[in-house]
């Protein structure tokens, strides 16, 4: 019990510390890492304290310390699964899906007819739950990572398409009129106006797609896989009551997802440096 | 001044269809602008000045009457790249530097690289922005942005320059300076200029012809041919001739307004 | 008295005895109010037990013993299934005629606690399953028999009472198939038994409740064996997904009856010993590493069946 | 609205055509295999006819799915376990309660983030990380853990649905509540307006378009969450259970029918939110 | 005119920290404004006029020097609701009608309902927008929006009215009209007014004191006390006295500029 109370006290102290840091150094670079890190550590300690304090069975919820130990032991397996699921399945699906979506968005951009027809249908398709699509795609594309990539393609395609189409429309009247007075060709106004203007929207879609890609690749493995991969490992480890391994895999997923998201956000910052949302704090 | 007509509007009519019902923005507008003229449009807010300029540049299409530019339709004239247009707002592309923005029309029209750079430098100097080429638009004040957009329109050789309140956001001194520069440029290049302004002295100082408009539906109520000489020092603004024209413009404007003091 | 039973899989004739006992009022007669929770691929009965979500669960012995080693002390209190229904079903055209031919082939295997019998079998055969040279390629088989139909695997895991018939229903005739029953290969492990947590068993009231429960359940099983069609219809009524078909369930009940035949509900020690031996035989990576103790008790079944 | 009917129909027609072609192509293998097993030959037209009417096709033909869907929606009593309306209703109730929970959580967090710099810095990265956790993987554990503390029935499903739907609401509302520009905020500052005045009179109204956009995403996400949660929730009713049991018995037509029922439900829910959006934005004068 | 000082700035300094390095926006600004004065600020774009007004309204905080408003700090003065502020752009809330926008400060300050409505009606009339109360902002032209924002600042009883180029977007006639109205209002209410403009005649016509500023860093280069009477018909603009003051302002402005013709 004292563990649980200790954790709660720590939580309150950390919260106060974060408040102080955030007030005192709101813009400092180190604070941007310190505050969320302390928050995360607090969550872990709270978790550890509650698990220990209430003596929760490790078969139900292992303590972070146990997970950390298992993680260290299983790095080989974790890496193999990471390579299979994320590097092969999620990444290739992400690249293909996003690439195709951008291409299709540019292609249908000239045809309002196609847009009016495709977007509602696209929204409908995007609403198809993956748990339904995944078995079908596994049936079509086989057990290995190709079917996982296919699931990812399906999942990321429409969010990116919708954002890109919106982005291509995001130029204002004035900007387009300017191109008109130059009598610019379609290609010229696409390259010099519409594509740059679409970037903030595109990156919105690309960021959403990162988490979707990860979830898609992992979940698809529940419906058939070779004997490696994060989804495979999670489902078998649950059967073996190896919860620390399950949580290690989840930790890998969360780390990879956050890293992937952060990477895309970084590229976004570089590409759309000019957008007001990236200039907050400047002028 | 009966030069070759560059812009000929005959019984021009334009009605916008909006969901509140139609808005009659231009009604029976007749106007001929000769080559090399400097024409100012003045009139209360919402009287259709911008709309008329946009019709000339083929950005709007009249719903009645005829409009010819260099003997062609406005659309054909646009394809011949006859226009430089300065919009009421600067409208710079935020992802391009100032130099990049000025270069934009040159890229589109396919100027050789060396000439592009020379031209960009020249026009930036003209509007007093030399040294700011590498900045991004949001790093400049509103007035500087507006000057950059003027530079952009001057960078290439359009016969017809259409300017919609280009100097609205500038202070009087800069404005005077740019007025003078504009006059010099006009004298040198013999461009035909259409110029919208709210300032009566500015209109009188710059123009060979002042078009007074009144709202709705937008009509031309007066066309005043300037009797001022082509050579105009700034202090011409204190001459009786100048004040006389300014008075006539003011009267024309006042007639279109609701309040009469 | 309330009892919650966690099934190993979705509602189907595999669990007919419990549904029959429920519908026929056998539980009621004992004064029990039984809630039957269907399982599924996402439900790990051992985990549900650990979480206190059920009093008693239907599980396979390999998975229960593995859980016991992991620190979840499950105890077998009754064993309605005498024989194993598990087999590998192969397409003849894949060229498999005997277990020797598995090498280099792709085999579909269920995971999630159902992989132990297969792994034990392979290690007795001395065939590697880790994807190394000369071993078999193992696929985590999904929920259905598609891998065989799509020829993604040479063999897949099937149960005599369920998946095998799905293959047949899909239009493949039995003589195009070759099957390897675990029972025939001498690697049969005990399937559906009833398991409870050891610490609960210490409570006499709980023990008494389980006695009643096992007694009524076995009554249900015997009734189901004698009236397979009626039992199948009872199962069908209890299926909330509405996905089961009458023909399939009736046929399944027929097959299930063959597996329950020969069990009066009490665990046969010889079967237990065989199961443990197979599970421990797994070469370098056995399913369980040491002889389990206290993993079963006759205390309940003795009282229930006296 | 009417302007898009023709394009949508055209696109649908194209999709159905491609679908039929794909069905013939994907299912033909089976027809040929069967013929080979039976030792007979099939002609092309015979093959096509057979691909349209298989019991467990690789890809069911559109009319088969339509028939399955129709049978599920209209061909059964709504209380029947074979009725998609019945299963849809079960899923809908979890979806809506999850959506309510998720929206409330997203709103509260967003308000906190906008008002507290500490929360902004600490919560946001973890909210993003939370969404990279594969929910299907932890759903069974969530259900078990909740069951062990006595939470059963609708609530665990709703919590998983909420887990997926709070994120879009959070992101959208943080953006929306920050949408007022500096001048709009300065204006209130010159009035010395209180924090709550600023919230109710400026931040909330200007966040409305963002709110509705994220509610649309959120309700679709909530549906996905409810379906996912049905798999391990033990209760084997609902569209998710239907998908899974179809998958378990290789009944492709049942899978596709359930899939379309789910998408249809999502479309209806999103359209409903859209309707509320249009009405309320119009009343607020934001919609033009 | 040695009235009670309302605004006292002493050695005011303000530096913005940006990622391009610091910008020195105000440097050593000393100014005293008495109760009931009408002070215009004029100067080239970017010289710090807006920044100074924002300091007075406690929207920016000086990095050096002292600033007192009604003997309090600007923050305290804001808490006492001493300011009406008209921003450079209209900044109406799009989800409120024109009347709703004007009502906004009244709601926040807790005026009783009946009085709110009476005040809204009165100020809308004052800026010639009677009858437009039920419209939404986007249904009005830019000039009308700007007038609505003026009405919003006039609706409640602030002692100090700060106006940042309120008439920039208006044509000369409307501008003249509003100038007159503003003078009347000022005479009637004895408010202290700070007013930014780019127009020299406007500054001279309205003010009791004209502050000329020069850029960067923003400094006050000249403070001109107007000798014009308080009663000012529009044609006072043609009197030699007026032109004299205007000339002095122009010279002051020019000194701060780079080009000397
Ligand atoms: N795209 C449009 N749709 C509907 N009405 C329009 C549109 N563009 C302009 N109008 C209307 O047409 C009229 C003339 O507008 P215009 O922009 O030409 O005025 P203006 O003389 O340029 O005014 P300002 O001095 O304020 O710029 C106005 O009443 C305006 O509301
Ligand atoms: N928030 C800010 N961050 C950084 N620099 C700023 C900020 N606000 C203003 N500045 C800079 O301070 C200087 C003064 O700006 P200010 O807006 O006061 O000029 P102004 O005199 O009002 O000009 P204008 O006539 O164009 O409105 C400018 O150089 C401007 O770039
Ligand atoms: C993913 C998955 N895992 C395991 C099984 C196997 N399984 C669990 S209970 C049971 C008995 C009757 O069908 C069987 C075969 C499956 N089918 N799918
Ligand atoms: Mg205009
Ligand atoms: Mg300013």
Short mmCIF file of C-alpha atoms and ligand atoms in Angstrom, two decimals, chain A residues 282-283, chain B residues 141-143, chain E residues 16 18 23 25 43-52 60 88 164-165 198 216, ligand 2:
data_model
loop_
_atom_site.label_atom_id
_atom_site.label_comp_id
_atom_site.label_asym_id
_atom_site.label_seq_id
_atom_site.Cartn_x
_atom_site.Cartn_y
_atom_site.Cartn_z
CA UNK A 282 8.59 34.50 -34.19
CA UNK A 283 6.71 37.61 -35.17
CA UNK B 141 6.35 45.23 -42.65
CA UNK B 142 3.10 45.64 -44.54
CA UNK B 143 4.34 48.59 -46.52
CA UNK E 16 11.50 42.43 -29.20
CA UNK E 18 13.01 37.31 -32.22
CA UNK E 23 14.52 44.31 -32.69
CA UNK E 25 11.24 48.93 -31.54
CA UNK E 43 5.79 58.30 -38.83
CA UNK E 44 7.03 55.90 -41.44
CA UNK E 45 5.93 52.31 -41.54
CA UNK E 46 7.59 50.21 -38.85
CA UNK E 47 8.63 53.12 -36.63
CA UNK E 48 6.82 51.82 -33.57
CA UNK E 49 3.53 53.72 -33.53
CA UNK E 50 1.47 50.59 -33.02
CA UNK E 51 3.95 49.33 -30.47
CA UNK E 52 3.71 52.50 -28.43
CA UNK E 60 3.11 44.95 -24.71
CA UNK E 88 -5.40 48.55 -37.45
CA UNK E 164 -4.58 52.64 -34.78
CA UNK E 165 -5.13 53.92 -38.32
CA UNK E 198 -0.37 58.13 -42.14
CA UNK E 216 14.60 52.15 -36.13
N1 LIG F 2 5.55 41.00 -31.93
C1 LIG F 2 6.64 41.50 -32.53
N2 LIG F 2 7.75 40.76 -32.58
C2 LIG F 2 8.86 41.23 -33.18
N3 LIG F 2 8.96 42.44 -33.78
C3 LIG F 2 7.85 43.19 -33.77
C4 LIG F 2 6.64 42.79 -33.16
N4 LIG F 2 5.73 43.76 -33.31
C5 LIG F 2 6.34 44.73 -34.00
N5 LIG F 2 7.63 44.43 -34.28
C6 LIG F 2 8.63 45.25 -34.98
O1 LIG F 2 8.70 46.47 -34.28
C7 LIG F 2 8.80 47.56 -35.20
C8 LIG F 2 7.67 48.54 -34.93
O2 LIG F 2 6.47 47.96 -35.32
P1 LIG F 2 5.07 48.71 -35.27
O3 LIG F 2 4.02 47.70 -35.61
O4 LIG F 2 4.94 49.39 -33.97
O5 LIG F 2 5.20 49.73 -36.45
P2 LIG F 2 4.15 50.83 -36.94
O6 LIG F 2 4.79 52.13 -36.69
O7 LIG F 2 2.84 50.58 -36.34
O8 LIG F 2 4.12 50.52 -38.51
P3 LIG F 2 2.88 50.55 -39.53
O9 LIG F 2 2.70 51.94 -39.93
O10 LIG F 2 3.37 49.72 -40.68
O11 LIG F 2 1.70 49.95 -38.85
C9 LIG F 2 8.77 46.98 -36.58
O12 LIG F 2 10.08 46.91 -37.07
C10 LIG F 2 8.22 45.59 -36.40
O13 LIG F 2 8.82 44.72 -37.33
#
